[in-house]
Backbone as XML, in Angstrom:
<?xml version="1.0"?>
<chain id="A" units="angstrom">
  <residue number="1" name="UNK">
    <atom name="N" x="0.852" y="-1.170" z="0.000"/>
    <atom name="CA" x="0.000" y="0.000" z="0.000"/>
    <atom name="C" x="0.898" y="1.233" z="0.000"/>
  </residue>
  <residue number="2" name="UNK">
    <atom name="N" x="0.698" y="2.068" z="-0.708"/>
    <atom name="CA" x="1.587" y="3.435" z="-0.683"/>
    <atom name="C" x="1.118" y="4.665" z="0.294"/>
  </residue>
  <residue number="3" name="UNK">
    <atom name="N" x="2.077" y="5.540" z="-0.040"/>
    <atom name="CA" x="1.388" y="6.736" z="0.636"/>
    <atom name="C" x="0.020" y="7.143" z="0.380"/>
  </residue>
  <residue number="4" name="UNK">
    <atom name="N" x="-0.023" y="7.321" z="-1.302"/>
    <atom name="CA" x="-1.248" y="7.696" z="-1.226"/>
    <atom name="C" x="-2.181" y="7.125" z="-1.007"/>
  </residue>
  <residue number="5" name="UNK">
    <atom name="N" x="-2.584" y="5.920" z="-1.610"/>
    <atom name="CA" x="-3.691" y="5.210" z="-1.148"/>
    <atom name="C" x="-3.737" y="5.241" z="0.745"/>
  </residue>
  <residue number="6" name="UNK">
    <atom name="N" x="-2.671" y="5.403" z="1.899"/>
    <atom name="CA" x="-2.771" y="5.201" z="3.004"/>
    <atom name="C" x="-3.765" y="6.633" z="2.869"/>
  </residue>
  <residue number="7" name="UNK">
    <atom name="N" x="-3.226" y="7.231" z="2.525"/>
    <atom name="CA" x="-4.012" y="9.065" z="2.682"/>
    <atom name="C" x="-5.675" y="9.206" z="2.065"/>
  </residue>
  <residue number="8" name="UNK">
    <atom name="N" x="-5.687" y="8.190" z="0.910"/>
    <atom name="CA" x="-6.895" y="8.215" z="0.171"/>
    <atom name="C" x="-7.595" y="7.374" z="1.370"/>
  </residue>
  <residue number="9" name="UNK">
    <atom name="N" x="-7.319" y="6.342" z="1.914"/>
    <atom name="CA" x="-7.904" y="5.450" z="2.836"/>
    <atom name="C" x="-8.037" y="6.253" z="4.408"/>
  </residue>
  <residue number="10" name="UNK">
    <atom name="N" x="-7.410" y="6.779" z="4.576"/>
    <atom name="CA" x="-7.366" y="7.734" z="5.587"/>
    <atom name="C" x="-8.692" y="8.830" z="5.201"/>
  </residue>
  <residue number="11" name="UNK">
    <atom name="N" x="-8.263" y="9.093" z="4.799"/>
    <atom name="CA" x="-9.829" y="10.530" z="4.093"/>
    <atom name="C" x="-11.014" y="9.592" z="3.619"/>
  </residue>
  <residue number="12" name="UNK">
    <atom name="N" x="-11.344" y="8.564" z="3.080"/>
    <atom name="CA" x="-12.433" y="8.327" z="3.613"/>
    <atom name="C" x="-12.888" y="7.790" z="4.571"/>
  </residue>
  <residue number="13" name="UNK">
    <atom name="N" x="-12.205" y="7.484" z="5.356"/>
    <atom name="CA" x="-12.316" y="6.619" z="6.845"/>
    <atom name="C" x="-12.788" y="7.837" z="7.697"/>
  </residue>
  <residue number="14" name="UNK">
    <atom name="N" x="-12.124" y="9.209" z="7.880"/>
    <atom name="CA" x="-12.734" y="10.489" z="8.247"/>
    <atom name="C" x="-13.802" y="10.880" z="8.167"/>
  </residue>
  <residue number="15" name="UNK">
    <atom name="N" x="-14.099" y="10.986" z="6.188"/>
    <atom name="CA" x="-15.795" y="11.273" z="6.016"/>
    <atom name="C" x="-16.785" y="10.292" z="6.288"/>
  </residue>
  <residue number="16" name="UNK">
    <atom name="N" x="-16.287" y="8.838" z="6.463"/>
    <atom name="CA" x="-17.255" y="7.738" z="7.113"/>
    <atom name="C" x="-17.664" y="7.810" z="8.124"/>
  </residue>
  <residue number="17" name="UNK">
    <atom name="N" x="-16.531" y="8.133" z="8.896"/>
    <atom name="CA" x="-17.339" y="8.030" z="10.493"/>
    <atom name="C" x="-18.391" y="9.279" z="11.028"/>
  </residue>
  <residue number="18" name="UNK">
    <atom name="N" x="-17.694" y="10.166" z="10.225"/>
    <atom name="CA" x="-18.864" y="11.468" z="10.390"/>
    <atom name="C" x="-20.171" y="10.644" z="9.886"/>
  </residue>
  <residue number="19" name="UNK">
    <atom name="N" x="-20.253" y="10.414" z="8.486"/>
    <atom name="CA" x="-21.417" y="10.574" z="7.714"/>
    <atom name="C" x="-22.162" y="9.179" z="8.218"/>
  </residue>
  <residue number="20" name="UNK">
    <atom name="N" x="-21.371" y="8.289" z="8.670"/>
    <atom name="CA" x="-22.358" y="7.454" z="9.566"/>
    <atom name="C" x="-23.038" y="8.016" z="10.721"/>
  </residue>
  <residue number="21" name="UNK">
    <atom name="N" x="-22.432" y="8.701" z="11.533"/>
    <atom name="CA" x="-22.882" y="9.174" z="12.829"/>
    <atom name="C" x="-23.713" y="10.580" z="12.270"/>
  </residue>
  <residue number="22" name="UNK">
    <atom name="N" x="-24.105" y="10.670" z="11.667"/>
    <atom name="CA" x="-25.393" y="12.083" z="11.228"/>
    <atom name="C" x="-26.464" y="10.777" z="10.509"/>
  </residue>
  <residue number="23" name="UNK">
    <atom name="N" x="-25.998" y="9.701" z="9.741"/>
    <atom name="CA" x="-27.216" y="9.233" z="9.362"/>
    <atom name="C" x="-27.900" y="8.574" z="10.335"/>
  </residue>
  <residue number="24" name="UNK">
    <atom name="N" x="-27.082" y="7.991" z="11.441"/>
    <atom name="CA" x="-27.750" y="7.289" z="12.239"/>
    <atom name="C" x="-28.584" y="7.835" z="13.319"/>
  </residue>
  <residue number="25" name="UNK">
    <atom name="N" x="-27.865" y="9.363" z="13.543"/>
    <atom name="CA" x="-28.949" y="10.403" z="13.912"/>
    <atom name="C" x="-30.303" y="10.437" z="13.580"/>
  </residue>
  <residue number="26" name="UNK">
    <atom name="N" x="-29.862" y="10.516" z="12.325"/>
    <atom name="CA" x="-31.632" y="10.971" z="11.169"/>
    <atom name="C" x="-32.335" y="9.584" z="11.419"/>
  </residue>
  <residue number="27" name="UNK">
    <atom name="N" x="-31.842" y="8.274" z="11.477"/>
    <atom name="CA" x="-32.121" y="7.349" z="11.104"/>
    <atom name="C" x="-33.046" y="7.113" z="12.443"/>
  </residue>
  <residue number="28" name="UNK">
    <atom name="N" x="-32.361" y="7.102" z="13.807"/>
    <atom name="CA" x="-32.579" y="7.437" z="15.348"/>
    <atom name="C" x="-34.004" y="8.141" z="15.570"/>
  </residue>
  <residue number="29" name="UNK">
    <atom name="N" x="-33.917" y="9.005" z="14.804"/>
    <atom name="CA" x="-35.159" y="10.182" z="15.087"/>
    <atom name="C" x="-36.109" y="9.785" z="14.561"/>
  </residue>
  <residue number="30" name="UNK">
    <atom name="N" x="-36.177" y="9.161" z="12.944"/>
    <atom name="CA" x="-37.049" y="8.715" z="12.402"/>
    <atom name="C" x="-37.672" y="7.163" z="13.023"/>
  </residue>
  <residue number="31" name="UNK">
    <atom name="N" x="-37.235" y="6.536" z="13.634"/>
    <atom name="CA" x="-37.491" y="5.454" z="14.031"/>
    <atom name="C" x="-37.925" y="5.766" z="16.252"/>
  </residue>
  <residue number="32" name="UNK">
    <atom name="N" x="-37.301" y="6.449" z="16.610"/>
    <atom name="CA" x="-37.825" y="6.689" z="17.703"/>
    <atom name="C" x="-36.717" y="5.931" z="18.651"/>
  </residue>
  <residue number="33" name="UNK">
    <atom name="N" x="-35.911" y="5.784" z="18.482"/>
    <atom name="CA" x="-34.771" y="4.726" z="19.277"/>
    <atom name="C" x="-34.665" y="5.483" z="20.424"/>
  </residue>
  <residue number="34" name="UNK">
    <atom name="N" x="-34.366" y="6.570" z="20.755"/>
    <atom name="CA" x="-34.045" y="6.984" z="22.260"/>
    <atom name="C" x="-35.281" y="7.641" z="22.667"/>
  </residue>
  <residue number="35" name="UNK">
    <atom name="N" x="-36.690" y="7.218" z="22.450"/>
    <atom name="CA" x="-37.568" y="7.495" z="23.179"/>
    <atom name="C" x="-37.712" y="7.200" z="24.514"/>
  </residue>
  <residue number="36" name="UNK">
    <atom name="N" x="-37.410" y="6.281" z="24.581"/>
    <atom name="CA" x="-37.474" y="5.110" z="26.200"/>
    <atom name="C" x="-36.573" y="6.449" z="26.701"/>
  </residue>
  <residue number="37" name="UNK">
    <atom name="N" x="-35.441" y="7.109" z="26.508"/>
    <atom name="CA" x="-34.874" y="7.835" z="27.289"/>
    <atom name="C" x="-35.509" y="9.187" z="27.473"/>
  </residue>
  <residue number="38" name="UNK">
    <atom name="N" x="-36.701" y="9.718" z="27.002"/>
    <atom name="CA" x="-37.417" y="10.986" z="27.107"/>
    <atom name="C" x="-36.274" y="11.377" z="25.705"/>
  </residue>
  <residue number="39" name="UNK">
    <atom name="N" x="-36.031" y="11.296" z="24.598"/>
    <atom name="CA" x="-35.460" y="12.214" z="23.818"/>
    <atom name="C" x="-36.722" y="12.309" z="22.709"/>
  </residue>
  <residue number="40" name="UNK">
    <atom name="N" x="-36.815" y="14.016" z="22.198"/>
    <atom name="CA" x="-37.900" y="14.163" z="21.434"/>
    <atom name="C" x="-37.038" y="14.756" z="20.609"/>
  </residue>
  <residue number="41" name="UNK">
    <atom name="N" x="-38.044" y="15.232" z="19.449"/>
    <atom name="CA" x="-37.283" y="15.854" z="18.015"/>
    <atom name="C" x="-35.856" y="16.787" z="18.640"/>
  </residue>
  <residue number="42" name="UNK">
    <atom name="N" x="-35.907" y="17.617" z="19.357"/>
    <atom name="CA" x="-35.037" y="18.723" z="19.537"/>
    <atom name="C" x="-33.616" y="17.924" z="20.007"/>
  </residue>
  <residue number="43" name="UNK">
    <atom name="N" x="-33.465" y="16.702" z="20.814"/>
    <atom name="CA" x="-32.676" y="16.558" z="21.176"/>
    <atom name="C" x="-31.477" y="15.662" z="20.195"/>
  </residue>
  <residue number="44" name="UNK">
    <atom name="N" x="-32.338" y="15.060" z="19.097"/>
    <atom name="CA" x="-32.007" y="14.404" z="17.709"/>
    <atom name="C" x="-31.831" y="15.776" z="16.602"/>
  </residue>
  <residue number="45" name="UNK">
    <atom name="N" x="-32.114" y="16.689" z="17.110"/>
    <atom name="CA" x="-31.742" y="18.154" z="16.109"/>
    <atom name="C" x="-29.813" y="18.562" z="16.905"/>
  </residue>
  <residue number="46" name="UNK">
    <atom name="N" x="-30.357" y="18.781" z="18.299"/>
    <atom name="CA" x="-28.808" y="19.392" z="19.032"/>
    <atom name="C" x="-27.736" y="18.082" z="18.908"/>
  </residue>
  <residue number="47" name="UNK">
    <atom name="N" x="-27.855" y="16.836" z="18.721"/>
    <atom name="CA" x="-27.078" y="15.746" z="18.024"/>
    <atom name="C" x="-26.515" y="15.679" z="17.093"/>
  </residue>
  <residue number="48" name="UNK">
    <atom name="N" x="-27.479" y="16.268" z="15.791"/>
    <atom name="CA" x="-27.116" y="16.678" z="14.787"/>
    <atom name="C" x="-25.877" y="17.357" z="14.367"/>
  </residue>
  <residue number="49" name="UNK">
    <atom name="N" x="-26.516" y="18.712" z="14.977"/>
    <atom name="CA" x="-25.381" y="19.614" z="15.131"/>
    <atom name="C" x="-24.619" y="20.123" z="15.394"/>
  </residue>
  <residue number="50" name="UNK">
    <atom name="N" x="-24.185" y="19.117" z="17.095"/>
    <atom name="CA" x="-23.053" y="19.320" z="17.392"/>
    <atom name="C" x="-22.174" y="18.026" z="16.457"/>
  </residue>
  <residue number="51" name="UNK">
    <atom name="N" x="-22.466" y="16.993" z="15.817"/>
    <atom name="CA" x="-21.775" y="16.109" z="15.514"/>
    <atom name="C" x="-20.861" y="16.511" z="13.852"/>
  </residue>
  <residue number="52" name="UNK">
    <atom name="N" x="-21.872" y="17.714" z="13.622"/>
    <atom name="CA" x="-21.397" y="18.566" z="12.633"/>
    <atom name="C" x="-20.870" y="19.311" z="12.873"/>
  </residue>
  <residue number="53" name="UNK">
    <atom name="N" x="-20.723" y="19.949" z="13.643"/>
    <atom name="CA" x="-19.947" y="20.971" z="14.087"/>
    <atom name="C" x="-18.175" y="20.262" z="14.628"/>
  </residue>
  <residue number="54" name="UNK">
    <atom name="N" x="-19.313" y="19.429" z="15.719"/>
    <atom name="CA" x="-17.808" y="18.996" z="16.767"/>
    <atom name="C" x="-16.608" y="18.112" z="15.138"/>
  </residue>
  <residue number="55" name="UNK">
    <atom name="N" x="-16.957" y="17.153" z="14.947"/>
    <atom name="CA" x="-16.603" y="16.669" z="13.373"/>
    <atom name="C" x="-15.803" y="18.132" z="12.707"/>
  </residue>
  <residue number="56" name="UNK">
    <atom name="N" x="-16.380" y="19.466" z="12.081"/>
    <atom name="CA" x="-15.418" y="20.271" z="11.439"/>
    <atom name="C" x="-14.465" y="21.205" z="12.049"/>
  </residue>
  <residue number="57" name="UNK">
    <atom name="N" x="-14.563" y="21.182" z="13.451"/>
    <atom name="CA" x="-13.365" y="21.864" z="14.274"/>
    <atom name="C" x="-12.670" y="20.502" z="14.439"/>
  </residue>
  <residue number="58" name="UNK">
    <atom name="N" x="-12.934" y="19.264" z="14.553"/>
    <atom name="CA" x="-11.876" y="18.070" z="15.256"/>
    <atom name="C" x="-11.287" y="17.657" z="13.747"/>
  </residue>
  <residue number="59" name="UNK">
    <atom name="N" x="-11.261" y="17.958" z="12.710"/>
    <atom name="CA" x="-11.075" y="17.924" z="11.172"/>
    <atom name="C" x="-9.737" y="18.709" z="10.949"/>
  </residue>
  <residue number="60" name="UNK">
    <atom name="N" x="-10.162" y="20.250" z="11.428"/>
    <atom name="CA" x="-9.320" y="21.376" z="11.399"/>
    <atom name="C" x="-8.099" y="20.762" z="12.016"/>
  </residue>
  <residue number="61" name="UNK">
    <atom name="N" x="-8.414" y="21.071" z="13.647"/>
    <atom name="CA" x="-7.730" y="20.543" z="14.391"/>
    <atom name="C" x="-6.145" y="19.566" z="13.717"/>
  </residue>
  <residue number="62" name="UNK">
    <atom name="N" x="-6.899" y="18.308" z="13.496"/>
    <atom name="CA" x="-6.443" y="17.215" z="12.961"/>
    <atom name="C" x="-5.882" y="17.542" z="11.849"/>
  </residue>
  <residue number="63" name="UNK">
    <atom name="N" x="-6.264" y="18.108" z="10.582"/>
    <atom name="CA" x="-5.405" y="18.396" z="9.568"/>
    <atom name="C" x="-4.471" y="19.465" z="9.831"/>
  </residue>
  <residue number="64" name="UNK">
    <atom name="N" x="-4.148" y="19.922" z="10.834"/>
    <atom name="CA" x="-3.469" y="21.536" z="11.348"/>
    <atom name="C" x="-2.229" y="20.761" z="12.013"/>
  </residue>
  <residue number="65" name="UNK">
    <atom name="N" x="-2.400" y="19.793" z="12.940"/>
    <atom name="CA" x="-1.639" y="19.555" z="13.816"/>
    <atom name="C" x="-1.047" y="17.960" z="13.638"/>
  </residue>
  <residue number="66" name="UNK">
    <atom name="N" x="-1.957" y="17.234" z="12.913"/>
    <atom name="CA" x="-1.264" y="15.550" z="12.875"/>
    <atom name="C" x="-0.177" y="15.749" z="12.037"/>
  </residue>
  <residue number="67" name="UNK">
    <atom name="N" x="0.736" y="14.250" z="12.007"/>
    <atom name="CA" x="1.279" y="13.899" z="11.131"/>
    <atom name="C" x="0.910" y="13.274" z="9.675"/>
  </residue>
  <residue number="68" name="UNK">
    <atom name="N" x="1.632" y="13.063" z="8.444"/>
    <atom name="CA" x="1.072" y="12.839" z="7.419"/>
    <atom name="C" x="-0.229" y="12.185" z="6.939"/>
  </residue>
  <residue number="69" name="UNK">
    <atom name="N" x="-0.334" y="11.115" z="8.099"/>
    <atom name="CA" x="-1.484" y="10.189" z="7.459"/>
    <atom name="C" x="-2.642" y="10.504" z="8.182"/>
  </residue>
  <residue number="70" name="UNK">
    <atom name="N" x="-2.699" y="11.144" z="8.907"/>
    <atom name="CA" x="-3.997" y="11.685" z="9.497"/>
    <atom name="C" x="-4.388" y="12.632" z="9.405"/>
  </residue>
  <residue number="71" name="UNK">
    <atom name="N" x="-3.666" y="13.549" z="8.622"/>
    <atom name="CA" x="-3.834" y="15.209" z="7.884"/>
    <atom name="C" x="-4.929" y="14.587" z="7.098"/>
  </residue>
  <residue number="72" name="UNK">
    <atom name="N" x="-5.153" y="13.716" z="6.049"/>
    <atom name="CA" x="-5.984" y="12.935" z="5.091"/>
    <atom name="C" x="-7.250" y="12.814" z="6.044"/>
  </residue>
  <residue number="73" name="UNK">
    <atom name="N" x="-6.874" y="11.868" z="7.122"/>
    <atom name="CA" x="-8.629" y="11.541" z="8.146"/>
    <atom name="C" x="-8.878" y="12.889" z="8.665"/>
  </residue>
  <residue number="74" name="UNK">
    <atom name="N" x="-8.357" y="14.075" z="8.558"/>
    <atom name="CA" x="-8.849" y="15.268" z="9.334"/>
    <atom name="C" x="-9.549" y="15.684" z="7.931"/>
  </residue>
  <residue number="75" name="UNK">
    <atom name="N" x="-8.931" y="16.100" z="6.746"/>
    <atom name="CA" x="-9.395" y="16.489" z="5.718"/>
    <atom name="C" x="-11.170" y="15.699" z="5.223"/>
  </residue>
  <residue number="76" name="UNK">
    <atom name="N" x="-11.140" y="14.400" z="5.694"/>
    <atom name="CA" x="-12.302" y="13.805" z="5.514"/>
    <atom name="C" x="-13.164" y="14.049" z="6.428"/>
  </residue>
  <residue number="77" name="UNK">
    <atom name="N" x="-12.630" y="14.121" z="8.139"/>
    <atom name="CA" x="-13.568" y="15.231" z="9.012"/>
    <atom name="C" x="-14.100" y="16.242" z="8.760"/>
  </residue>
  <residue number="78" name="UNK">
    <atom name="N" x="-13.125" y="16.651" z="8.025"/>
    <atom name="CA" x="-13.946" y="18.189" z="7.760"/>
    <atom name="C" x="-15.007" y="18.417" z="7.031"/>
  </residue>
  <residue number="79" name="UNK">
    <atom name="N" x="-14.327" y="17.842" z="5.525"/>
    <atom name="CA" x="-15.344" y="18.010" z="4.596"/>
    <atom name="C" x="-16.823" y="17.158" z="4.982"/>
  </residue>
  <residue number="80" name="UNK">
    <atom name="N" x="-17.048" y="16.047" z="5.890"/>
    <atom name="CA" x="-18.212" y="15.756" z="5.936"/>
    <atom name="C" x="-18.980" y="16.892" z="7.099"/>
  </residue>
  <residue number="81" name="UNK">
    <atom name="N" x="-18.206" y="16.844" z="8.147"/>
    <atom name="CA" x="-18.566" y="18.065" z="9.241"/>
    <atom name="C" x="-19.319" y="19.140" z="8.316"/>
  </residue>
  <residue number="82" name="UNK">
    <atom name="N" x="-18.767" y="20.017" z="7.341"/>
    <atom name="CA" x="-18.763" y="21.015" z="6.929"/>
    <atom name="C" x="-20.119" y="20.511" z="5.600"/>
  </residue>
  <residue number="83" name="UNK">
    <atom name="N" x="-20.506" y="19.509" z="5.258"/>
    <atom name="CA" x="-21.568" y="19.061" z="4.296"/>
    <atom name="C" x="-21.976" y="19.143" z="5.875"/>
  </residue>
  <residue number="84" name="UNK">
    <atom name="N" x="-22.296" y="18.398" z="6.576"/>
    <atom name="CA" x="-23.421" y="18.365" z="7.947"/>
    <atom name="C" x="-24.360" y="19.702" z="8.148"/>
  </residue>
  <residue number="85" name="UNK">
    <atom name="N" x="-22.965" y="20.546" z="8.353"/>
    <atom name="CA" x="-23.040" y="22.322" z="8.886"/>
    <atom name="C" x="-23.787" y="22.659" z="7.537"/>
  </residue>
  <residue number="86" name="UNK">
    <atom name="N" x="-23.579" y="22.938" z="6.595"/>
    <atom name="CA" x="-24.228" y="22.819" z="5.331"/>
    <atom name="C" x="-25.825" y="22.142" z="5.234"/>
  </residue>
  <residue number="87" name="UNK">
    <atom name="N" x="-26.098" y="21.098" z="5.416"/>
    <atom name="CA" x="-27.680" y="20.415" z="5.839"/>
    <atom name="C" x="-28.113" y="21.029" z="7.070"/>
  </residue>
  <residue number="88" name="UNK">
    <atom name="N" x="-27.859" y="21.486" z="8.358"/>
    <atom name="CA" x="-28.176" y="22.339" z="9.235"/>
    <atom name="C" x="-29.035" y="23.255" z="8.042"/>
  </residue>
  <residue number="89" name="UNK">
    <atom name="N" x="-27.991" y="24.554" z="7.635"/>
    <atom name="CA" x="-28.312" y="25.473" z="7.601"/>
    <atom name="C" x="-29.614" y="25.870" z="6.505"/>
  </residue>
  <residue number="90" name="UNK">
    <atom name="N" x="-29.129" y="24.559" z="5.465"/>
    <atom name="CA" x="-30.362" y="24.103" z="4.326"/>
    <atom name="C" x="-31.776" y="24.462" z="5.214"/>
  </residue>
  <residue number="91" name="UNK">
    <atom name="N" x="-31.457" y="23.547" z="6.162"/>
    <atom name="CA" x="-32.745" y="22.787" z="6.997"/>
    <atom name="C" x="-33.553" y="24.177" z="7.727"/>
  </residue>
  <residue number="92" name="UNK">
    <atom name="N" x="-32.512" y="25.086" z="8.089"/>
    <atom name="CA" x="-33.220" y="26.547" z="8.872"/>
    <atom name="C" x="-33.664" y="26.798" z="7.782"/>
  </residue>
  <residue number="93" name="UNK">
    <atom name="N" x="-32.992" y="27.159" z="6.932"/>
    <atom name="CA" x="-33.588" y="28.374" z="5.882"/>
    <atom name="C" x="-34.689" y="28.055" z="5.290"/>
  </residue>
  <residue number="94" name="UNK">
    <atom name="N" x="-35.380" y="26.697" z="5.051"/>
    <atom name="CA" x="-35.653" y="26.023" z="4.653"/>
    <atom name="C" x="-37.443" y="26.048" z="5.557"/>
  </residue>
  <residue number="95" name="UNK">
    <atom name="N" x="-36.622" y="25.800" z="7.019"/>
    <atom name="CA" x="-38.049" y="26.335" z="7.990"/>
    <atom name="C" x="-38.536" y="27.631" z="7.910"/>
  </residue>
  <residue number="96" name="UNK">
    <atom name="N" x="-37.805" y="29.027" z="7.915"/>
    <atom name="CA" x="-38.130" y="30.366" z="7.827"/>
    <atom name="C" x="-38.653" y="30.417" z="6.411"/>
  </residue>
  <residue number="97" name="UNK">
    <atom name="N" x="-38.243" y="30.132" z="5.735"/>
    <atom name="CA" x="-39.380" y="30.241" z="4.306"/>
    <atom name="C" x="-40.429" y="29.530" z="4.516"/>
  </residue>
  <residue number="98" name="UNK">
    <atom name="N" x="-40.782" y="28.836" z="5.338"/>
    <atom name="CA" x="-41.878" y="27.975" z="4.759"/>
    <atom name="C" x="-42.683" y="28.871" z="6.145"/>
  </residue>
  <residue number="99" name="UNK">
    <atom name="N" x="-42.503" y="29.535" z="7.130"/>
    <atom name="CA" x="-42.585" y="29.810" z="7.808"/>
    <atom name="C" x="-43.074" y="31.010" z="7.704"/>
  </residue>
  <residue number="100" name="UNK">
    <atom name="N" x="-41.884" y="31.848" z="6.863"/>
    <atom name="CA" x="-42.828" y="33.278" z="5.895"/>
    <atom name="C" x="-43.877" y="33.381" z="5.141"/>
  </residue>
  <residue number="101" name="UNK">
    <atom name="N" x="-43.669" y="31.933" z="4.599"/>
    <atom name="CA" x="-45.223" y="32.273" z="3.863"/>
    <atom name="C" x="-46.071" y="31.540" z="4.188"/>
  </residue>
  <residue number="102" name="UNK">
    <atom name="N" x="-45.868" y="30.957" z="5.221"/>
    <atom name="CA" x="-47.860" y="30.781" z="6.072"/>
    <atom name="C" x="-48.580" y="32.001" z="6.341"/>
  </residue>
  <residue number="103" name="UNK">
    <atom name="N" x="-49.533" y="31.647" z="5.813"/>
    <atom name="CA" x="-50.968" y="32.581" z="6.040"/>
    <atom name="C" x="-51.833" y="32.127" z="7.076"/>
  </residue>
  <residue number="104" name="UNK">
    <atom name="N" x="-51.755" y="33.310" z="7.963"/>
    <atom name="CA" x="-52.485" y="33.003" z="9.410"/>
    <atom name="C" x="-53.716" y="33.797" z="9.168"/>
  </residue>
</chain>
């Protein structure tokens, strides 16, 4: 295995573990899995977005400060973090429009 492929394998191993842990969020909420624990929509929303968030600062972080082969798994942190932060913000803007134009 070479460098690069370690780096190509590294960067998606980064955007995997993010993009698993936001689907399984969505997946969580839609199915009701942490009900038994009192969790309702909001608390499967603040999950969301810290896992997007926490994911594109621990990305930064990681591509700023590791050594070679984990500069790659930070780079794949990020960019999924930063698609996450990205679906957040879809998702507001998304409520305030639909929100502006209800007719009360």
């Amino acid at each position: 295995m070479t460098e690069i492929d370690r780096g190509r394998l590294a960067a998606l191993a980064g955007f995997a573990i993010t993009a698993v842990l936001l689907v399984l969020t969505v997946v969580a909420f839609q199915t009701g899995a942490m009900e038994s624990f009192g969790w309702q929509g909001g608390e499967y929303a603040y999950s969301f977005i810290w896992i997007a968030l926490g994911s594109a600062v621990a990305g930064g972080v990681v591509k700023m400060a590791a050594p070679a082969p984990w500069r790659s798994a930070g780079t794949g942190l990020l960019l999924a973090g930063v698609v996450g932060v990205f679906v957040v913000i879809a998702l507001i803007v998304t409520f305030v429009v639909a929100l502006s134009n209800l007719n009360l």
